[in-house]
Coordinates of C-alpha atoms in Angstrom, one line a residue:
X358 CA 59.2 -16.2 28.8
X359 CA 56.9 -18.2 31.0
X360 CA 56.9 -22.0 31.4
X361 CA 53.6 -22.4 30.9
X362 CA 50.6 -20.2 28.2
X363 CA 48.3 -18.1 30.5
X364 CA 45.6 -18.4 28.6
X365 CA 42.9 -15.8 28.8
X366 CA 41.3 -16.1 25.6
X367 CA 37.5 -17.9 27.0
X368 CA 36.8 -19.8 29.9
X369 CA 36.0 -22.4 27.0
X370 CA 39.9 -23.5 26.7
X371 CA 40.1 -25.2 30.0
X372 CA 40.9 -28.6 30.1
X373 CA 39.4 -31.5 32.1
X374 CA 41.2 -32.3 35.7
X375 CA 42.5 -35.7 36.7
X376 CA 39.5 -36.7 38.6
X377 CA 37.2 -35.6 35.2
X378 CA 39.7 -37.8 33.3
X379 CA 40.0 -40.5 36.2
X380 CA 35.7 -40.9 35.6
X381 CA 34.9 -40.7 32.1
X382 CA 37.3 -43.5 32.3
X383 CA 35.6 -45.6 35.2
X384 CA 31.9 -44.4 33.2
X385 CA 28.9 -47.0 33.2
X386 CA 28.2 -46.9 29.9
X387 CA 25.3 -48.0 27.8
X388 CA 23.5 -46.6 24.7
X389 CA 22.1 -42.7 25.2
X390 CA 20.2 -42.5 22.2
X391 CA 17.7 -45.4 23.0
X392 CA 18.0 -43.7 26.2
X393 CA 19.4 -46.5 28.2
X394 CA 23.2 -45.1 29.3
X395 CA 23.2 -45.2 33.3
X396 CA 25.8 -42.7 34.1
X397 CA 23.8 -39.8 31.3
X398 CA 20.3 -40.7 33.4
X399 CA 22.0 -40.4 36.6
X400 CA 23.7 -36.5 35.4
X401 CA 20.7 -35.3 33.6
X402 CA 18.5 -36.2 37.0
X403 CA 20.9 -34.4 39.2
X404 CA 21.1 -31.2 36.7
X405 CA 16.8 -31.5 36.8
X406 CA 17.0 -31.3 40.5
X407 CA 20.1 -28.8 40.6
X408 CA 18.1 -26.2 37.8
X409 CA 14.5 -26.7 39.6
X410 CA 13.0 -28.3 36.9
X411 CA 11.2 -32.1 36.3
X412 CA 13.8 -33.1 33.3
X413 CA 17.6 -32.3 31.7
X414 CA 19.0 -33.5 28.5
X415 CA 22.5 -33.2 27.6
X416 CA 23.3 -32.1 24.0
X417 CA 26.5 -31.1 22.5
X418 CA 26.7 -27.6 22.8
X419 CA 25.8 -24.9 24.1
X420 CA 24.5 -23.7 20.7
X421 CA 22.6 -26.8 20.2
X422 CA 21.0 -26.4 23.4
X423 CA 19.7 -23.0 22.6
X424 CA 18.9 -24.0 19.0
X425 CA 17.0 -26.5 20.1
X426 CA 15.0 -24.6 23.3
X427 CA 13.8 -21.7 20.4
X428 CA 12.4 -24.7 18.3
X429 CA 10.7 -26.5 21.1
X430 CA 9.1 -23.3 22.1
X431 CA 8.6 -22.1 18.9
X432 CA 7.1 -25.0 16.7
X433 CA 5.5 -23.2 13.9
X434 CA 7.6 -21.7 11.2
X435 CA 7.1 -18.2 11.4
X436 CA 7.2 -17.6 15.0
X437 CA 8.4 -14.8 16.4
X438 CA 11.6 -15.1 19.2
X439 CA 12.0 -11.5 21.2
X440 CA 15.8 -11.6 22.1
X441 CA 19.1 -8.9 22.8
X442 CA 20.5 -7.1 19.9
X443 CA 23.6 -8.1 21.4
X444 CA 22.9 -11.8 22.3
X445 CA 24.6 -14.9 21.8
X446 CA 21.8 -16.2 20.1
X447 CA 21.6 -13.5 18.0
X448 CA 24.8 -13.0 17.1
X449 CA 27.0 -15.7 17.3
X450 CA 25.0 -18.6 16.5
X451 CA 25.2 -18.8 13.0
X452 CA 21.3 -17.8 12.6
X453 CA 20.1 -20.9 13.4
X454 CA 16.4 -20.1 14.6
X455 CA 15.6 -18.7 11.6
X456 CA 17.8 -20.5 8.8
X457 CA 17.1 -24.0 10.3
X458 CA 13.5 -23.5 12.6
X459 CA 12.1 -20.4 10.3
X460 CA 12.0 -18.8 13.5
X461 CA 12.0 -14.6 13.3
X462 CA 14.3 -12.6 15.7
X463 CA 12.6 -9.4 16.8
X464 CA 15.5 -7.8 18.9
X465 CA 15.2 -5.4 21.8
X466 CA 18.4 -3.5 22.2
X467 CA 20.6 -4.8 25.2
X468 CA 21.6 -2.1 27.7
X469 CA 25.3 -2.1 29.1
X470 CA 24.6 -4.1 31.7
X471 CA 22.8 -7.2 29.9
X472 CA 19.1 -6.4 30.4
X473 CA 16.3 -5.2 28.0
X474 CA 14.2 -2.2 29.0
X475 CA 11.0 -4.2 30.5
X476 CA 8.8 -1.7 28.6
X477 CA 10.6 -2.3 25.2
X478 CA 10.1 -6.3 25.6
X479 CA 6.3 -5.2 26.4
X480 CA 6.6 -3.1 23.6
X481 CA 8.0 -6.2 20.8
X482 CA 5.1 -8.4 21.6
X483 CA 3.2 -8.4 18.3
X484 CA -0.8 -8.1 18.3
X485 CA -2.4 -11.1 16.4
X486 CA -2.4 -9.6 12.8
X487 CA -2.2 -11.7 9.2
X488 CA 0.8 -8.9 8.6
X489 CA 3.0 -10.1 11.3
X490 CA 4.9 -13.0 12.9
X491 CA 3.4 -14.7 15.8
X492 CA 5.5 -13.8 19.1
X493 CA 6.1 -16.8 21.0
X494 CA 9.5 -16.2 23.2
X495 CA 11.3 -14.1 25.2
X496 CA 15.1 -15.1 25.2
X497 CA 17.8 -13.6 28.3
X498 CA 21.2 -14.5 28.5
X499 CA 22.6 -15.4 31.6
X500 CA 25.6 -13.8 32.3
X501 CA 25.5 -11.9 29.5
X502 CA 28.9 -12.0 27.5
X503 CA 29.4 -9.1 25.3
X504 CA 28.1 -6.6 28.7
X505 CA 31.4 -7.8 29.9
X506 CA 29.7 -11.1 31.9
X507 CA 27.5 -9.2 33.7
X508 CA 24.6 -11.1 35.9
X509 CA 20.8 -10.6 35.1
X510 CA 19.2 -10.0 38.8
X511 CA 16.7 -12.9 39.8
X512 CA 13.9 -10.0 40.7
X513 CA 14.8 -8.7 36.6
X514 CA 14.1 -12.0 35.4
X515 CA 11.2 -12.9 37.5
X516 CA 9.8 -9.9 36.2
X517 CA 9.9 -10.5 32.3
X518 CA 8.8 -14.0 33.4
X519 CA 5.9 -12.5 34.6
X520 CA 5.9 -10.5 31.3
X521 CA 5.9 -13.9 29.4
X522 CA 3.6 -15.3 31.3
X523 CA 0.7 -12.8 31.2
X524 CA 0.8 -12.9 27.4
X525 CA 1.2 -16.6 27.0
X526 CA 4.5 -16.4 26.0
X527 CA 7.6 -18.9 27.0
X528 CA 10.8 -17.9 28.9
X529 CA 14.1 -19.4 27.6
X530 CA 17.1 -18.6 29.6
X531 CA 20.5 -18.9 27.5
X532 CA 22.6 -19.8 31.0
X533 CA 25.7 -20.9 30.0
X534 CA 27.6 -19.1 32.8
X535 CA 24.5 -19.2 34.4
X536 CA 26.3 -20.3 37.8
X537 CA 28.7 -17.6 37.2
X538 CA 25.7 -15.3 37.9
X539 CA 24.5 -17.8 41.1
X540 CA 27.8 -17.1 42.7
X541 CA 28.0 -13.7 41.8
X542 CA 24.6 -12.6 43.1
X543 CA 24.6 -15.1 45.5
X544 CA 21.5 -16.5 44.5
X545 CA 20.9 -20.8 44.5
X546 CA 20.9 -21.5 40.6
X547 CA 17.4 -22.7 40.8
X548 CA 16.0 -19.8 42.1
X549 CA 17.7 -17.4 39.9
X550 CA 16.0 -19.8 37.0
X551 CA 12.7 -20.1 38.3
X552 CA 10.9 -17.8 36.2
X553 CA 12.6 -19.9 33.0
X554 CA 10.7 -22.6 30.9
X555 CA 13.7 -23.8 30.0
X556 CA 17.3 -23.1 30.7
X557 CA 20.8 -24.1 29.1
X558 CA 23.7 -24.7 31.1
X559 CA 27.3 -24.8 29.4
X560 CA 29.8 -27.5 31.3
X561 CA 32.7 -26.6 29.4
X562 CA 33.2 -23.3 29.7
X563 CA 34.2 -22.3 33.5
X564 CA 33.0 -25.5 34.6
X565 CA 36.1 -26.9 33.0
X566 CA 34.0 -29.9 31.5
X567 CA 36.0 -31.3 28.0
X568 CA 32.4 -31.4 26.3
X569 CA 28.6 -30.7 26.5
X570 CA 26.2 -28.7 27.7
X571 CA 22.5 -29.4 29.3
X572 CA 19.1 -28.1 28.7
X573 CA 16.3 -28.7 31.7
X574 CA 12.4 -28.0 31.6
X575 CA 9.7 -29.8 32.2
X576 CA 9.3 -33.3 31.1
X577 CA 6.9 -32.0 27.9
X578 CA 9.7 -29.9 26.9
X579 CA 12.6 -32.4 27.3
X580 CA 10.6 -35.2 25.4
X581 CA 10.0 -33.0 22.6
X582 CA 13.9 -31.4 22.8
X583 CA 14.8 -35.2 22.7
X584 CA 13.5 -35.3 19.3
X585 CA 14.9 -32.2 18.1
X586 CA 18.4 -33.5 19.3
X587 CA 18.3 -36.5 17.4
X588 CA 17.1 -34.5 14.1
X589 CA 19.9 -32.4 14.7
X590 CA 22.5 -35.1 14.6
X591 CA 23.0 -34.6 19.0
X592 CA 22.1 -37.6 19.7
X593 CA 25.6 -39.4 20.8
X594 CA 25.8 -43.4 22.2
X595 CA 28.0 -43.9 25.1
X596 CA 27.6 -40.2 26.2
X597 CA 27.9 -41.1 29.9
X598 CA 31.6 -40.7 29.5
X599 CA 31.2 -37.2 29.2
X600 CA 28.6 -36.9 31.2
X601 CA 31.1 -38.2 34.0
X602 CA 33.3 -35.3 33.3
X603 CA 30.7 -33.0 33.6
X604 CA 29.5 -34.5 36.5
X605 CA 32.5 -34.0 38.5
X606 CA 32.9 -30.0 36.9
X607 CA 29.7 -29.4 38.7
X608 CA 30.8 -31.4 42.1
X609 CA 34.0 -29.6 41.9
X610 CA 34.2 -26.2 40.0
X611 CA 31.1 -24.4 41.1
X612 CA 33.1 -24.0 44.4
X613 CA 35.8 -22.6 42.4
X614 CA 33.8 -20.0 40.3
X615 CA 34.3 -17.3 43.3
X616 CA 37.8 -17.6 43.3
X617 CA 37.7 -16.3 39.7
X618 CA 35.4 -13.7 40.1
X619 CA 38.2 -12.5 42.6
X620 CA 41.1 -13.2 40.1
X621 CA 39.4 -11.2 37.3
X622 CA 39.2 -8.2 39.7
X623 CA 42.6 -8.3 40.8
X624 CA 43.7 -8.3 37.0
X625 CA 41.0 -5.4 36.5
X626 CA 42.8 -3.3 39.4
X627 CA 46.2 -3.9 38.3
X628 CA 45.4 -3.1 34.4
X629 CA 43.9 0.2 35.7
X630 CA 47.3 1.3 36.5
X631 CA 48.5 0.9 32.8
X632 CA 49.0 3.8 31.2
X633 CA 47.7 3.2 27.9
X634 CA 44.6 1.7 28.6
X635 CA 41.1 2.1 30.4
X636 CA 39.2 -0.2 32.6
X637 CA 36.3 0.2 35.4
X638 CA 36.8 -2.4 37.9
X639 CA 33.5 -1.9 39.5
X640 CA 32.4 -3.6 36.3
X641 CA 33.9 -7.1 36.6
X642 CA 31.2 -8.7 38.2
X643 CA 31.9 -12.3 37.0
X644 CA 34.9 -13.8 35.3
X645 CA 35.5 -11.2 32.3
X646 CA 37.4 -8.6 31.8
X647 CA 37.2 -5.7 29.2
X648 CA 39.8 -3.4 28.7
X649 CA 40.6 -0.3 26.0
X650 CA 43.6 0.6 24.5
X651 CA 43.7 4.7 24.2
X652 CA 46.9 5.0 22.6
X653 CA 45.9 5.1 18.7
X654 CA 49.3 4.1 17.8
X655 CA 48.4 0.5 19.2
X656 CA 45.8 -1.9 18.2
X657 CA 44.6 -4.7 20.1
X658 CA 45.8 -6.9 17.2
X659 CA 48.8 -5.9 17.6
X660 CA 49.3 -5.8 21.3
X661 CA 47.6 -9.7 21.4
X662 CA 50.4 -9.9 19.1
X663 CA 53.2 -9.5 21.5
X664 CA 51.6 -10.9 24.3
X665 CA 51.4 -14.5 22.7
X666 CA 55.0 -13.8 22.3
X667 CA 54.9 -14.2 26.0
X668 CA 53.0 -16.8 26.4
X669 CA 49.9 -14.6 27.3
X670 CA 47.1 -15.7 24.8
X671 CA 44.1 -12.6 25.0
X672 CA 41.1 -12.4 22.4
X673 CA 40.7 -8.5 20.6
X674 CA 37.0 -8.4 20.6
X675 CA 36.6 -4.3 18.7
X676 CA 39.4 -1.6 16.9
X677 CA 40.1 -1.4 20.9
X678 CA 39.2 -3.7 22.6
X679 CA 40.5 -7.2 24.1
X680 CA 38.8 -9.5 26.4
X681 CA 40.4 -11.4 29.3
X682 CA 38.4 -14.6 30.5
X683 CA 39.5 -16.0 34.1
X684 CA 39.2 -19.6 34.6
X685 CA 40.3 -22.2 37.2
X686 CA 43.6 -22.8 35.8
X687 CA 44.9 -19.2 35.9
X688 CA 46.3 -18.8 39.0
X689 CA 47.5 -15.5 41.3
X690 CA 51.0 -15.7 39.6
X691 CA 49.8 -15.8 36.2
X692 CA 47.0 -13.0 36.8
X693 CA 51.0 -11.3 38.2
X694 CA 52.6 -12.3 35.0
X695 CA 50.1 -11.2 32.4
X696 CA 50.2 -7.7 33.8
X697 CA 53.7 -7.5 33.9
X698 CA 53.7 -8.9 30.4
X699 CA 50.7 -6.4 29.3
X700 CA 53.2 -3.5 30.7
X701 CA 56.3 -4.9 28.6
X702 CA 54.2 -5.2 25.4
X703 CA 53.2 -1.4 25.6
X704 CA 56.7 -0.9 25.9
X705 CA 58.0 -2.6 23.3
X706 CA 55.1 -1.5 20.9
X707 CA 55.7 1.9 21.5
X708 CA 59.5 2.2 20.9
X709 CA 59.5 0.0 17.4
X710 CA 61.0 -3.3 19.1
X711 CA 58.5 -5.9 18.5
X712 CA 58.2 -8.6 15.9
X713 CA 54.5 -8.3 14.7
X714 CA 53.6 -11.8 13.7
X715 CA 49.8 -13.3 12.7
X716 CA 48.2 -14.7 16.0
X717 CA 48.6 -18.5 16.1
X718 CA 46.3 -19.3 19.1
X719 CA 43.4 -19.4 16.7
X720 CA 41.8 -16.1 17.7
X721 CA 40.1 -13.8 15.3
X722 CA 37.8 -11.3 16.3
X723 CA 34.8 -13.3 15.0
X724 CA 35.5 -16.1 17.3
X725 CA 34.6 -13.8 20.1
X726 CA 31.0 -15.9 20.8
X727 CA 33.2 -18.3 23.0

């Protein structure tokens, strides 16, 4: 058994490094909700000027951030919000536009590689009629988790910007691996978001930030998201400390996010060579990897089972399914050791030997939003 868990579950289980931990606790601090902490004005500028846009704001969450982007954008109850069938919005956000904002979903379907067909957006836009929701928003996600963490093109999304803006529409961009997608495409992050009235950034999922996430737009938006925040019960005090952390996950991990990318296709190529299960490399374009089991007497319950036996903590996302998330504390040997341990598992499974025991890592298929 290994010394230490690899943990592939999410890029949202890393934990802070020493120099995050050294400067939340060397943080000037003040008071963030009368908007006065120093080291929170300092990060939310540097995000502004890092997304493109004239303000930031940091909230929470990443659900928080898009929760409150749809509201800003959407201000009257009974607005319409055009986003993926298979969105994180959409689906793993607890239905927060509409149960809290009265905000109506009108989904496009999501194609295998993130995107909705330009002509089906076009097609969603309602006409002014006293039947019908007002349309308001068009929503992306950026890299777009359940395609497998595949990156939206910057000429895609400067196109249904364009989309948005010809019918007066808003653009909201759910980024939260959004500089997964930078590196990946090799695209600057402010380019790639250009087309966007607003983006959110998660820090605390590859970014390896303990807490947070940021939203940026211009200064209308972020006065009016401020609000929002605060009604929302997001508005924290001496936030700086966290925005210290995230401040050096940015400085530091964005530099890192390659080296996953890399790691995730390495684990790709060498689960290709497992009997019992399917996986297209050329698919991995970011930090995730998807994987089927084709043997029917095997689940991926059951086969996350035995892995955590190992020490190897993976996330069953469907009846075949499990996801692997690569993150800056997985290194080569443990990408080495999970394959080897994904091989022994089979083994076991398949000739009666395992002990089949309830997951203990705290995965469940429905906490596959991470």
């Amino acid at each position: 058994m290994a010394s230490k868990v690899v943990d592939l579950r999410s890029d949202t289980v890393t934990k802070p490094s020493e120099a995050m931990r050294a400067a939340m606790a060397a943080a000037e601090v003040d008071d963030d909700v009368v908007g006065v902490d120093p080291t929170a004005q300092r990060f939310q500028a540097e995000m502004a000027a890092l997304m493109g846009k004239e303000a930031a704001l940091f909230v929470p969450s990443g659900t928080m951030g898009n929760l409150i982007s749809v509201l800003v954008h959407c201000d009257v109850r009974g607005s319409e919000a055009i986003l993926g069938d298979n969105s994180h919005i959409h689906v793993y956000e607890n239905g927060g536009i509409s149960t809290i904002g009265g905000v109506h979903p009108k989904t496009v379907r999501n194609n295998p590689d993130g995107t909705m067909d330009v002509d089906k957006i076009v097609a969603a836009i309602r006409h002014p009629d006293l039947h019908y929701p007002t349309t308001r928003l068009i929503c992306l996600e950026n890299t777009h988790g359940n395609s497998g963490g595949k990156c939206l093109s910057v000429e895609y999304t400067d196109k249904v910007g364009e989309i948005a803006k010809i019918h007066g529409l808003k653009l909201h961009i759910d980024g939260a691996r959004i500089f997964n997608a930078s590196v990946a495409l090799g695209v600057p992050v402010d380019r790639l978001v250009k087309a966007a009235d607003s983006v959110s950034v998660c820090l605390s999922k590859g970014l390896g930030a303990p807490v947070g996430s940021v939203i940026v737009g211009s200064k209308d938006f972020i006065e009016k998201a401020k609000i929002l925040r605060k009604t929302l019960g997001g508005g924290m005090r001496q936030v700086g400390v966290l925005c210290a952390a995230a401040h050096v996950a940015i400085r530091d991990t964005v530099g890192k996010l390659a080296d996953d990318h890399r790691k995730a296709r390495a684990l790709a190529e060498g689960l290709k060579k497992i009997k019992h299960i399917t996986v297209d490399p050329a698919s991995v374009e970011t930090n995730m990897v998807f994987f089927d089991i084709v043997d029917p007497r095997i689940s991926p319950d059951n086969l996350c089972q035995v892995l955590e036996q190992h020490n190897v903590l993976a996330m069953p996302v469907s009846s075949k399914s499990i996801r692997f998330v690569l993150h800056y504390q997985i290194s080569d040997s443990d990408v080495e050791y999970a394959l080897t341990c994904v091989e022994k598992a089979f083994e076991e499974l398949l000739k009666g030997g395992a002990r089949l025991e309830p997951l203990a890592n705290g995965t469940t298929r429905s906490s596959y939003g991470h």
